[in-house]
Coordinates of C-alpha atoms and ligand atoms in Angstrom, one line a residue:
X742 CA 45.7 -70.3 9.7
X743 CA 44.5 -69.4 5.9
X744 CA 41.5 -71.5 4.9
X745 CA 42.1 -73.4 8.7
X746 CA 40.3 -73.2 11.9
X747 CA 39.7 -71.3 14.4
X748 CA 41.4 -72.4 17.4
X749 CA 38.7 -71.8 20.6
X750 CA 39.9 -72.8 24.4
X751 CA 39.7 -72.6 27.8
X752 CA 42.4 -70.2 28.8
X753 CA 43.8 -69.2 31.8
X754 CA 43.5 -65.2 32.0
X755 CA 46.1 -64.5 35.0
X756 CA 45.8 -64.0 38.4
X757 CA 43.0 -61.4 39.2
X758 CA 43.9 -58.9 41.9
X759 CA 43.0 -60.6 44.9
X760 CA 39.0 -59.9 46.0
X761 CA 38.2 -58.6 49.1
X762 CA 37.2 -62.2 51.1
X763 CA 33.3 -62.5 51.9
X764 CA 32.9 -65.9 52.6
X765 CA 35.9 -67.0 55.7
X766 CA 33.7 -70.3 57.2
X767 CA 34.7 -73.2 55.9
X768 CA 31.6 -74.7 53.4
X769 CA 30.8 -78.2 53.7
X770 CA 30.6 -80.9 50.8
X771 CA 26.5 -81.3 50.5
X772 CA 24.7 -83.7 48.0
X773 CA 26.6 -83.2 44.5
X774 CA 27.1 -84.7 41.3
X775 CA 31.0 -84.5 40.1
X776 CA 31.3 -84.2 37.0
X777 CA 33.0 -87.5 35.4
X778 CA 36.5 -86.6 34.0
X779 CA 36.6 -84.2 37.1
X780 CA 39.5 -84.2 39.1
X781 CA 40.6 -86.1 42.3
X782 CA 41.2 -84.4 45.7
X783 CA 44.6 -83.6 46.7
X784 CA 46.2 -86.6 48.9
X785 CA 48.5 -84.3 51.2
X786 CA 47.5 -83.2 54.5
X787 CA 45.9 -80.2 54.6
X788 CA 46.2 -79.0 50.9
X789 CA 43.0 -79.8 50.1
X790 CA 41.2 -76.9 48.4
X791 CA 38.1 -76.0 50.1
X792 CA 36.2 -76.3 46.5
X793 CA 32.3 -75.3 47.1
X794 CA 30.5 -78.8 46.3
X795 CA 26.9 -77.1 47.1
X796 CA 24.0 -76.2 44.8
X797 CA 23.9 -72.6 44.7
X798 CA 21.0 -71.6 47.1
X799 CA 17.8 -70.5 45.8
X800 CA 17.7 -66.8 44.2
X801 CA 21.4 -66.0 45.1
X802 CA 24.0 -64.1 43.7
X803 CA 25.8 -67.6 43.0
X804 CA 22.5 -69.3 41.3
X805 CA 22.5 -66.2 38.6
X806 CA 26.4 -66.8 37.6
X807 CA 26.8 -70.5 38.1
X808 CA 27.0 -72.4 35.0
X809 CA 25.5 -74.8 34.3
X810 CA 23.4 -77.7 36.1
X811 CA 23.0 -76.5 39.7
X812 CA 24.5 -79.7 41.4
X813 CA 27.4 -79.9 38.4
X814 CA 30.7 -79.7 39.6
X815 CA 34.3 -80.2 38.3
X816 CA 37.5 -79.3 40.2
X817 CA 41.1 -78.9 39.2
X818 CA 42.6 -82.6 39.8
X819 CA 46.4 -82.2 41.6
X820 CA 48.3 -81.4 38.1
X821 CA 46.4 -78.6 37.3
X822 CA 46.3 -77.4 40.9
X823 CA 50.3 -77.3 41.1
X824 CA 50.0 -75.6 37.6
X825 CA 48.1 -73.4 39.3
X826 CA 50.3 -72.5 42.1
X827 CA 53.5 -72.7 40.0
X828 CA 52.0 -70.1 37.4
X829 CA 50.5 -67.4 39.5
X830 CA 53.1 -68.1 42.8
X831 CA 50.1 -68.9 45.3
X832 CA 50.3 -71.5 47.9
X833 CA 47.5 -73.9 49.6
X834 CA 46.6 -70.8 52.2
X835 CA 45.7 -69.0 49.1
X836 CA 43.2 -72.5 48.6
X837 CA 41.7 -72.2 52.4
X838 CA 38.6 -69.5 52.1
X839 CA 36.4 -69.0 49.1
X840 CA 35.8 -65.3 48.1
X841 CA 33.0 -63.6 46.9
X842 CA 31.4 -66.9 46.2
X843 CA 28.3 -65.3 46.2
X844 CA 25.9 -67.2 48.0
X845 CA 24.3 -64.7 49.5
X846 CA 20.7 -63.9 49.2
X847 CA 20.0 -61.6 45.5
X848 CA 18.9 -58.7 47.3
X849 CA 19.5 -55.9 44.8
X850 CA 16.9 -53.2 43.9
X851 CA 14.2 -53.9 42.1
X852 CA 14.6 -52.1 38.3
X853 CA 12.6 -48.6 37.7
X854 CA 9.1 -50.1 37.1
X855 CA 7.5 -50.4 33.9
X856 CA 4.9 -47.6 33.0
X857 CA 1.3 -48.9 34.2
X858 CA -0.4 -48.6 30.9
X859 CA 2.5 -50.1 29.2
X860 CA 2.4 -53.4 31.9
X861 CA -1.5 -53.2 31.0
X862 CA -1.0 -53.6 27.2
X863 CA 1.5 -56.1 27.6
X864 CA -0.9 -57.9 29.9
X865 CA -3.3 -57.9 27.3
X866 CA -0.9 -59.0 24.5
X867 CA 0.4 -62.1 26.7
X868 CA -1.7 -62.6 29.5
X869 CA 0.0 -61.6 33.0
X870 CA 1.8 -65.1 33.5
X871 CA 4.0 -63.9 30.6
X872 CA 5.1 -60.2 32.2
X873 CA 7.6 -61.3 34.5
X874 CA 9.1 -58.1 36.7
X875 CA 11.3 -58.4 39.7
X876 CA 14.7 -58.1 40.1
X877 CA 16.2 -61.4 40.2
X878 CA 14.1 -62.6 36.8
X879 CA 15.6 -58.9 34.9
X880 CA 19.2 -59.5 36.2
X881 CA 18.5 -63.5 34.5
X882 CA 17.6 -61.9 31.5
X883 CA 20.1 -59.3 31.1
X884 CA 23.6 -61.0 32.5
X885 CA 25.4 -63.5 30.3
X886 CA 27.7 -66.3 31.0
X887 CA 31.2 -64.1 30.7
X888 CA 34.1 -63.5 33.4
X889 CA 32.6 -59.6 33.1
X890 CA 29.2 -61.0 34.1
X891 CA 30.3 -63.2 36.8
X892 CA 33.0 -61.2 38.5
X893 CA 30.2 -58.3 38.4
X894 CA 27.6 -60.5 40.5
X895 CA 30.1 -61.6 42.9
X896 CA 30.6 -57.8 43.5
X897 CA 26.9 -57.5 43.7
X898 CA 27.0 -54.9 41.1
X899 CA 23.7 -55.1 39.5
X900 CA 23.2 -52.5 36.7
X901 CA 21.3 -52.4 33.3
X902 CA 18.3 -54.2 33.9
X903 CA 15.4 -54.2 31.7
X904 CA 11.9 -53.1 33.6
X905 CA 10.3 -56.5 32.5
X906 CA 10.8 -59.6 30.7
X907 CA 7.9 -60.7 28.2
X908 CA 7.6 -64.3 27.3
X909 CA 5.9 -64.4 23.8
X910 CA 4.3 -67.1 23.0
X911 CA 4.0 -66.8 19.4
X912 CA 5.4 -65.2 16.4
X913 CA 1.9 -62.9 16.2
X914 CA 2.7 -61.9 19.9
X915 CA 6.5 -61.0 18.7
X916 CA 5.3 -59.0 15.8
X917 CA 2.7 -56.9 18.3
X918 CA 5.4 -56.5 21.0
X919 CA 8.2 -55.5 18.1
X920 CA 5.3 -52.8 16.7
X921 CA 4.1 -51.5 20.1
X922 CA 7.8 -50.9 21.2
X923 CA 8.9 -49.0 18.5
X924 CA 6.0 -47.2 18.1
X925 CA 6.1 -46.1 21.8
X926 CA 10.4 -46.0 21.7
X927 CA 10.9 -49.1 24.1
X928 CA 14.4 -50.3 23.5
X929 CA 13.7 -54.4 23.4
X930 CA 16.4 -57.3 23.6
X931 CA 16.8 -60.8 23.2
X932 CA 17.1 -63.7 25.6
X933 CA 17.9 -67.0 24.0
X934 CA 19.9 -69.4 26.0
X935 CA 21.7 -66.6 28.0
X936 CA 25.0 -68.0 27.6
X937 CA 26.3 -64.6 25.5
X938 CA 30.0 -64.3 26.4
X939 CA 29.6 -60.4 24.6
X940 CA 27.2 -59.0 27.0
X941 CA 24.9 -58.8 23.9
X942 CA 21.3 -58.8 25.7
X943 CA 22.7 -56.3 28.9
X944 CA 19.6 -53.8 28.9
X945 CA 22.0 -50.7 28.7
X946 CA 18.8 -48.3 27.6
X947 CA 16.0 -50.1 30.2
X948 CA 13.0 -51.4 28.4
X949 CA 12.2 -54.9 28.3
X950 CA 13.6 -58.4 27.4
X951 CA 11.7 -61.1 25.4
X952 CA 12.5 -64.6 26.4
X953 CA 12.2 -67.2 23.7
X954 CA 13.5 -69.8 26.2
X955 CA 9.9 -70.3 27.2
X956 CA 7.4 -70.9 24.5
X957 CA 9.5 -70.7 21.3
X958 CA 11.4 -74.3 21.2
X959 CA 9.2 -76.5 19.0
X960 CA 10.2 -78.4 15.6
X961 CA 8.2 -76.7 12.8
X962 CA 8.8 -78.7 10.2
X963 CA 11.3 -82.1 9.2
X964 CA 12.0 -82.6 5.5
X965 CA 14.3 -85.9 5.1
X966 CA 14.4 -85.9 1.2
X967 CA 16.3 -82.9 1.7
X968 CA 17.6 -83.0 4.9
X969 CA 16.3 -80.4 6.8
X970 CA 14.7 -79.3 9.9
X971 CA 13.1 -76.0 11.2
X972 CA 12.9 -75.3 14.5
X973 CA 11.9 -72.2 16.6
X974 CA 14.7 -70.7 18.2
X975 CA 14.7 -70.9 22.2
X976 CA 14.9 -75.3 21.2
X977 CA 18.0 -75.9 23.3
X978 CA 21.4 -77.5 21.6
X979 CA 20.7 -80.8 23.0
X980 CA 17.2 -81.3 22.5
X981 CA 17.8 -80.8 18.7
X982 CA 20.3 -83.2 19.2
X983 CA 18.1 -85.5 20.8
X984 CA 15.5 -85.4 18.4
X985 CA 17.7 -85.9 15.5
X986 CA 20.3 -88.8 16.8
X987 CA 16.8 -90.3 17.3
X988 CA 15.0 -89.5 14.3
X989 CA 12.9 -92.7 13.7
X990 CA 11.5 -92.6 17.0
X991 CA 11.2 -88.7 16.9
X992 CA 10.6 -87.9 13.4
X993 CA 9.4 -90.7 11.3
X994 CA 12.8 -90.7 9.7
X995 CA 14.4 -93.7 7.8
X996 CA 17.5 -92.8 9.5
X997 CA 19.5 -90.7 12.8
X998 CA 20.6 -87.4 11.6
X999 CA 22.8 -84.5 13.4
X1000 CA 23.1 -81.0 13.0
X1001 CA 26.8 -81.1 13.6
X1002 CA 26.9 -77.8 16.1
X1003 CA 28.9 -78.5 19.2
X1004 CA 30.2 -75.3 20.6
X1005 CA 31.5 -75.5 24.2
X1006 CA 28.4 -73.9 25.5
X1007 CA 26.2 -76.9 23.8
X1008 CA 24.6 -78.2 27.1
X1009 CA 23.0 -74.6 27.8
X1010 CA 22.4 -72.6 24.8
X1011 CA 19.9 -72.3 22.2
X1012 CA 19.5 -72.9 18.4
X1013 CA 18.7 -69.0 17.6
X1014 CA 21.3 -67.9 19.8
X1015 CA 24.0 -69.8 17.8
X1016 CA 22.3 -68.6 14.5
X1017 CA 21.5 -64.8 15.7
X1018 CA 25.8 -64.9 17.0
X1019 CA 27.3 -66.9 13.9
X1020 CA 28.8 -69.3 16.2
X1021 CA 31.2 -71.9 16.1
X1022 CA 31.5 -75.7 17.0
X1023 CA 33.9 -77.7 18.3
X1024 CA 33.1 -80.5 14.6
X1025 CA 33.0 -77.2 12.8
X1026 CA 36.1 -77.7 10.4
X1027 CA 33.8 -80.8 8.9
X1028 CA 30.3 -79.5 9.6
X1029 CA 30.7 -75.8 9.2
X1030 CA 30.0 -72.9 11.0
X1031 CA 26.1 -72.4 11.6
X1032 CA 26.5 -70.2 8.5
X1033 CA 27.2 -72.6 6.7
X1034 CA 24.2 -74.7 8.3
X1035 CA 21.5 -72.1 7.6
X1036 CA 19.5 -72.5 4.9
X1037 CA 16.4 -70.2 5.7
X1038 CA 15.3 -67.6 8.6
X1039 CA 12.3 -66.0 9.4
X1040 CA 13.1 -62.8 11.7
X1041 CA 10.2 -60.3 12.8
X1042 CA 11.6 -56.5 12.3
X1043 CA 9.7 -53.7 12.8
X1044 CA 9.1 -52.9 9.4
X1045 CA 7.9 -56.6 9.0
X1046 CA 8.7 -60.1 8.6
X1047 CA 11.6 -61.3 6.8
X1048 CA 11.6 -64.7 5.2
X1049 CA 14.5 -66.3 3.5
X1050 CA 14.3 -68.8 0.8
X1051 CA 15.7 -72.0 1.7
X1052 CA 17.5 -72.3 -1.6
X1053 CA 20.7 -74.2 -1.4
X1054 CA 22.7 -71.4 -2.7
X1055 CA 21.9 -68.4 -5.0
X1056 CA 23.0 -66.5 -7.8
X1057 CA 22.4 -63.3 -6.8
X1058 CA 23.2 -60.7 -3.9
X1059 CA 23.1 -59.5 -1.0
X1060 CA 22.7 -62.2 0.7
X1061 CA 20.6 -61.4 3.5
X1062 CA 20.8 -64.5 6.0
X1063 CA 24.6 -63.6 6.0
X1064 CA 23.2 -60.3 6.5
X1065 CA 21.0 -61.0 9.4
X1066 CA 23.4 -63.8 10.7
X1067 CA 25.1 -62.3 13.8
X1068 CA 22.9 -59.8 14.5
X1069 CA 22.7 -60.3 17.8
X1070 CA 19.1 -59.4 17.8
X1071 CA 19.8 -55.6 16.7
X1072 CA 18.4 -56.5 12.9
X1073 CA 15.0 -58.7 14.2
X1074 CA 14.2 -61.3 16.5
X1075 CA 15.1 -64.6 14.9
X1076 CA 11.5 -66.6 14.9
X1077 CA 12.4 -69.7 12.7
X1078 CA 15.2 -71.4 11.8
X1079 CA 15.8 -74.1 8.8
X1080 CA 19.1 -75.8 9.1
X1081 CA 20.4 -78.5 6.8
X1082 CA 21.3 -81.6 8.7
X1083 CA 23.7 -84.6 8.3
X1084 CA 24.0 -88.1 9.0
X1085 CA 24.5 -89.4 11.9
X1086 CA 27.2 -92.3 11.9
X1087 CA 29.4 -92.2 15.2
X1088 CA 30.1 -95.8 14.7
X1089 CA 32.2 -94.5 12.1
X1090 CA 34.1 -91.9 13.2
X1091 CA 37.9 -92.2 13.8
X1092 CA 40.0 -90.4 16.5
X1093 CA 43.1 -89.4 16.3
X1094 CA 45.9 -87.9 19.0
X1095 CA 49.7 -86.6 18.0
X1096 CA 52.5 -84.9 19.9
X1097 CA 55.0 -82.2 18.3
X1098 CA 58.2 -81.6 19.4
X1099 CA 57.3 -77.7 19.0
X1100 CA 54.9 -75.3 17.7
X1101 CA 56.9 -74.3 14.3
X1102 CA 56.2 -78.2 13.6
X1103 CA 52.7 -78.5 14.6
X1104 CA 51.8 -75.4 13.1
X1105 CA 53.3 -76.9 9.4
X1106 CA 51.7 -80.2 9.8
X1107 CA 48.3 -78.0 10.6
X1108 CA 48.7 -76.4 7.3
X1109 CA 49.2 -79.1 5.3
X1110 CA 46.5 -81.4 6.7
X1111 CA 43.8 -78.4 6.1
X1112 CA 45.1 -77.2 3.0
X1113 CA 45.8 -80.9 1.6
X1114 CA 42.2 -81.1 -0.7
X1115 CA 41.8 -84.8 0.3
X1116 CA 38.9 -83.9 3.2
X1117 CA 38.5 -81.8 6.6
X1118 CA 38.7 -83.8 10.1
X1119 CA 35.9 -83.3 12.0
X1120 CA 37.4 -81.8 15.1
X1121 CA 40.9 -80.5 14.7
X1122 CA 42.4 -79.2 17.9
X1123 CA 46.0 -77.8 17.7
X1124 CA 47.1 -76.6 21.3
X1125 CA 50.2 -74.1 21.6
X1126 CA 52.8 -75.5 24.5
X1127 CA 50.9 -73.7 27.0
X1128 CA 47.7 -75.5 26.6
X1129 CA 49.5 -78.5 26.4
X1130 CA 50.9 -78.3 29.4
X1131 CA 47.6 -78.1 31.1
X1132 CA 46.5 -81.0 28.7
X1133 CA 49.0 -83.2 30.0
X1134 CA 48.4 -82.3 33.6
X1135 CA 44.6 -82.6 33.2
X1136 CA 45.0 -85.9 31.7
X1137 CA 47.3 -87.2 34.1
X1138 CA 50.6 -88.0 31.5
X1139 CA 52.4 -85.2 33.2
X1140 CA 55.7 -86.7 35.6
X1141 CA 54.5 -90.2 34.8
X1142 CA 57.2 -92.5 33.4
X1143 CA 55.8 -92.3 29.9
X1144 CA 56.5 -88.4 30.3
X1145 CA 60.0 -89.3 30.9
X1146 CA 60.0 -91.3 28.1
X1147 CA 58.8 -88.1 26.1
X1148 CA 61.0 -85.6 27.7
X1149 CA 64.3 -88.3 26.4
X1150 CA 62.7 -88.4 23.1
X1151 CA 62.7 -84.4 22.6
X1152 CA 58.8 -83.8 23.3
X1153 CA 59.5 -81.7 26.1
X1154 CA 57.3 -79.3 28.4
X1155 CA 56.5 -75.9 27.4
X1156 CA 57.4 -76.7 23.7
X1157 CA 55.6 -79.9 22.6
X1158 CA 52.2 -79.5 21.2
X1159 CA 49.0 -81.6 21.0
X1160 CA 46.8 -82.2 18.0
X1161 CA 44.0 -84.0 18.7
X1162 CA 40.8 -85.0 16.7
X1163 CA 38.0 -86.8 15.3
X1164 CA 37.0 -88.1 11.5
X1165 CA 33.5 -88.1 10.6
X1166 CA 31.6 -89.3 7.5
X1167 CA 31.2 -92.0 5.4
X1168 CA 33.4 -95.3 6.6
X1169 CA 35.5 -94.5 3.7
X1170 CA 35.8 -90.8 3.8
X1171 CA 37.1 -90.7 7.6
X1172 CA 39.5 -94.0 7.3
X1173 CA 40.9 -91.8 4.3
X1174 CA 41.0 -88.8 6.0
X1175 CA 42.4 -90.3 9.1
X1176 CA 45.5 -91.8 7.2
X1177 CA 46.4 -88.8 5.3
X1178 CA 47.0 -87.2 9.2
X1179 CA 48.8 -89.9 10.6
X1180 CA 51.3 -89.9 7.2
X1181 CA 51.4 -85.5 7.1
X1182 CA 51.7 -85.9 11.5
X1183 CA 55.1 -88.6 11.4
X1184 CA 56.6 -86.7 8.6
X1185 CA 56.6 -83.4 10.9
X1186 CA 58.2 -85.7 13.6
X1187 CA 54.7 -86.6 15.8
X1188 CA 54.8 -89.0 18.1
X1189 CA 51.0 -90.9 18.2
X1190 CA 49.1 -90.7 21.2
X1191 CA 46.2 -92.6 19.3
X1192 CA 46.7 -95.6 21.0
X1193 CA 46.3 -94.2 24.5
X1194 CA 42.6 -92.4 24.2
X1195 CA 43.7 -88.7 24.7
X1196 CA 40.9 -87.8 22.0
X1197 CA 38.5 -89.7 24.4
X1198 CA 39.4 -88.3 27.4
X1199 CA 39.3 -84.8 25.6
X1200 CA 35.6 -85.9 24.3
X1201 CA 34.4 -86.7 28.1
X1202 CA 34.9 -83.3 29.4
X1203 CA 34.3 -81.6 26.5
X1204 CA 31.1 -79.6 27.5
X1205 CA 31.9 -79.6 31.3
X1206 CA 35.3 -77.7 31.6
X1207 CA 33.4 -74.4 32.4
X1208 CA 32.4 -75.7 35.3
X1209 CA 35.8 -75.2 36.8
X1210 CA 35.5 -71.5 36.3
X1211 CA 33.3 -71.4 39.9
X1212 CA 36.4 -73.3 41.6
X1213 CA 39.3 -71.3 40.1
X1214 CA 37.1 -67.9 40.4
X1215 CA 35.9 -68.4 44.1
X1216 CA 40.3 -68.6 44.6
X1217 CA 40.9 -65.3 43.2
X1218 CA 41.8 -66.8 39.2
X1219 CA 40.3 -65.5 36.4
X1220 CA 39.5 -68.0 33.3
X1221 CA 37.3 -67.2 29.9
X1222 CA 36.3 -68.7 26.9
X1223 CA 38.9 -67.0 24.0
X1224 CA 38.3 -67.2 20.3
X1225 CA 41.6 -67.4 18.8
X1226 CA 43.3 -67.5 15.2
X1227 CA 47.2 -68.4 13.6
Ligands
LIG1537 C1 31.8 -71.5 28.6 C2 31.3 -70.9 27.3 C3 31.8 -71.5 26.1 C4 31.4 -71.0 24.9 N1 31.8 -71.7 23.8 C5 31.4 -71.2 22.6 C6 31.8 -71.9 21.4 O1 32.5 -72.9 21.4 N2 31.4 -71.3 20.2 C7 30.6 -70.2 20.1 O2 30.3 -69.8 19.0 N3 30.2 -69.6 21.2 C8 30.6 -70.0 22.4 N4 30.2 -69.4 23.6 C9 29.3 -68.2 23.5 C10 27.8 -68.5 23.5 O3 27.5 -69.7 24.1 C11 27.3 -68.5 22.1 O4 27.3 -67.2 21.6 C12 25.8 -69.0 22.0 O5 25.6 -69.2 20.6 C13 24.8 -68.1 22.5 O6 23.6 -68.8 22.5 P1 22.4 -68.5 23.6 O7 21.2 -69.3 23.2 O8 23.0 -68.7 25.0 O9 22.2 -67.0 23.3 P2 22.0 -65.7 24.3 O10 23.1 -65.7 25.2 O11 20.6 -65.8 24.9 O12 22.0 -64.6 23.3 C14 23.1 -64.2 22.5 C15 22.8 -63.0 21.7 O13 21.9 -63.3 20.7 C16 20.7 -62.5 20.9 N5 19.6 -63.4 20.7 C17 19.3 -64.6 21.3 N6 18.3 -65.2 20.7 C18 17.8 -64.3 19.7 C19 16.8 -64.4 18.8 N7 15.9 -65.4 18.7 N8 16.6 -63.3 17.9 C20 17.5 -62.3 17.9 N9 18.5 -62.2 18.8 C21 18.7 -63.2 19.7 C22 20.8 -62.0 22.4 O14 20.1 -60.7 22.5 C23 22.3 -61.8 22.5 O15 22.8 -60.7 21.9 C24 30.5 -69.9 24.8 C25 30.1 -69.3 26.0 C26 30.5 -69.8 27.2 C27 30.0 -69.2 28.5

């Protein structure tokens, strides 16, 4: 969409050819935590999927691949389940045994060792609690959260591992480690929050991994005059979160700020990863992309250390934190972050909800709400009749009378389209901004869903619809995260 948004969702990525079965005993529920918004068992006799409600034993396959909090689950509820079936022609025996759920004990081969005098100067460098070597901590460091990643570790396939993972634990222990590798060729990557969908920190060359998860995820320095914070990168999403939403408390701020970045992988990813991939957020139409967040970066190289200015905006060119943003750790490792910061005001923020009778329709009312000059929504999620269909299952409106009611009134399955959203801002900016959609959304023929809490229900299971990849995966579907533009 020119000048619009990118459209990122879960998608369902077609049946996978069917994998060989390793797992044909029935597993029984243990101690879990469902995820709220999860969905309900299936009431008919024996079509009850056999979902795995365990936590992922100790050093197994499954605890490498499994996203998320160990004991987090969240199945398909029934509607999605007959989607399911309906889609991909599979019936409840296809739902009886879990394949290739990978539970088994991690028993791959250890990677080829680090040379001993390079393991003794890293020693030195870090101290030997921060040279980690073994098999299971390298595949950690090297795999992502992708399909690829996933579907690979349920095969066991284990393959490009780095010899050793060094935890630095400051940005004098990067620069050494970035000076001694290149001088003795070691190929070096990147482990932020390891939730890389691109297979960006895979060791495809050997060498080792630095892991900034562990010592680099402190707040440098807060600056509320001009609304900024710099943090090291391995600080997870919500702990900066945290910290800003309670600013007085945690800052000595007059107010509650927020950075604004929600990507789907908030819960478990890192600040520098977000910075070092250019990502983007679910509030990003209002907030920006983390581009647009940066204002300064310090990144060690190995010809040196490269500090930005944090200058609001500049005059001249190249511009190298667009330069180094994205990077994906080939240009530096990332070692500081500033970000500007907003306030935080959710007792202002207004949702909205609207159905289309088709795409054509939701696509034009999408134009002219981002290309309308009078402010951006804060999320602005535009789902094509496929995705809707799913929506309205997940959420429970599908074969329900109201649906009826839709159906008669032209909204009708596999053409109608959702648009659902939030307003942030100042009390008068979102009110404003939330009018102008309900006026361009009933002049494109919408019918509101605002009144019935779609956007809420949306906002509760906003971060925890991955976890249903385990489910759907362990029956043979494939499902990934797609980035996605009209
Ligand atoms: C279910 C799911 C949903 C997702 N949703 C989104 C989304 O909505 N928006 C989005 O943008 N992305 C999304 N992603 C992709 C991923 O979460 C993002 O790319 C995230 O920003 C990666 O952060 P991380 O901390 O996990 O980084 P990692 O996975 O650890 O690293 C990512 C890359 O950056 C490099 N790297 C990490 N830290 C540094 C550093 N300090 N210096 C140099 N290089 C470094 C790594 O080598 C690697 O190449 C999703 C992924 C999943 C699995």
């Amino acid at each position: 969409m020119p000048g619009g948004t990118g459209l990122e969702r879960l998608a369902l990525a077609g049946r996978g050819k069917r994998l060989p079965r390793a797992v044909a005993t029935r597993l029984q529920p243990a101690a879990s935590r469902s995820i709220a918004g999860g969905g309900e068992r299936m009431s008919e006799k024996g079509s009850t999927p056999n979902w795995i409600e365990q936590a992922a034993p100790p050093r197994s396959y499954r605890s490498l691949f499994k996203w998320g909090d160990p004991l987090g689950f969240k199945h398909p509820n029934h509607g999605m389940l007959a989607l399911l079936k309906e889609t991909f022609g599979m019936t409840d025996a296809d739902f009886v045994s879990p394949q290739r759920t990978g539970m088994e004990d991690f028993d791959a081969a250890a990677p080829a060792a680090l040379e001993e005098r390079h393991r003794q100067v890293f020693e030195r460098l870090l101290g030997a609690e921060n040279v980690i070597n073994g098999a299971y901590e390298c595949t950690r460091a090297s795999y992502g959260a992708g399909m690829i990643d996933a579907l690979r570790l349920r095969q066991h396939i284990v393959e490009n591992l780095p010899a050793a993972v060094l935890a630095p634990r400051s940005r004098a222990d990067v620069e050494a480690l970035l000076r001694y590798c290149d001088e003795q060729r070691i190929p070096l990557y990147v482990y932020g929050g390891g939730s890389t969908v691109t297979r960006g920190m895979e060791a495809v060359r050997g060498g080792v991994c630095l892991d900034l998860s562990r010592h680099f995820n402190g707040v440098l320095a807060f600056n509320e005059t001009d609304q900024t914070i710099t943090v090291q990168p391995g600080m997870w999403g919500p702990e900066l979160e945290r910290l800003l939403n309670d600013a007085p408390q945690t800052l000595g701020a007059r107010d509650r700020y927020t950075c604004g970045h929600f990507p789907q992988s908030f819960m478990h990813s890192s600040v520098g990863g977000w910075v070092v991939t250019r990502g983007a957020g679910q509030n990003s139409t209002y907030y920006g992309k983390i581009e647009d967040m940066v204002l300064a970066q310090e990144y060690v190289t190995t010809r040196g250390v490269l500090q930005t200015a944090p200058q609001p905006r500049s005059a001249t060119g190249p511009d190298f934190d667009q330069v180094m943003m994205g990077s994906e750790g080939c240009f530096g490792v990332l070692t500081a972050v500033t970000l500007r910061v907003c306030k935080y005001r959710p007792q202002h923020t207004r949702r909205y909800s609207y159905l289309f009778r088709s795409w054509p329709e939701a696509l034009a009312a999408g134009r002219e709400i981002l290309q309308g000059e009078f402010g951006l929504p804060s999320v602005f999620r535009l789902s094509d009749p496929e995705e809707t269909d799913v929506a309205m299952r997940m959420y429970h409106i599908h074969g329900t009378p109201a649906d009826s009611a839709l159906r008669m009134l032209g909204y009708r399955p596999m053409q109608r389209c959702i648009l659902l959203g939030t307003c942030d801002g100042d009390p008068d900016f979102s009110r404003l901004v939330n009018n102008k959609i309900a006026a361009i959304a009933r002049k494109h023929g919408a019918f509101t869903l605002t009144p019935f809490g779609v956007t809420r229900k949306w906002e509760k299971g906003r971060f925890t619809d991955p976890y249903l990849r385990e489910d759907l995966m362990d029956f043979g579907i494939l499902i990934d995260t797609l980035e996605c533009a009209v």
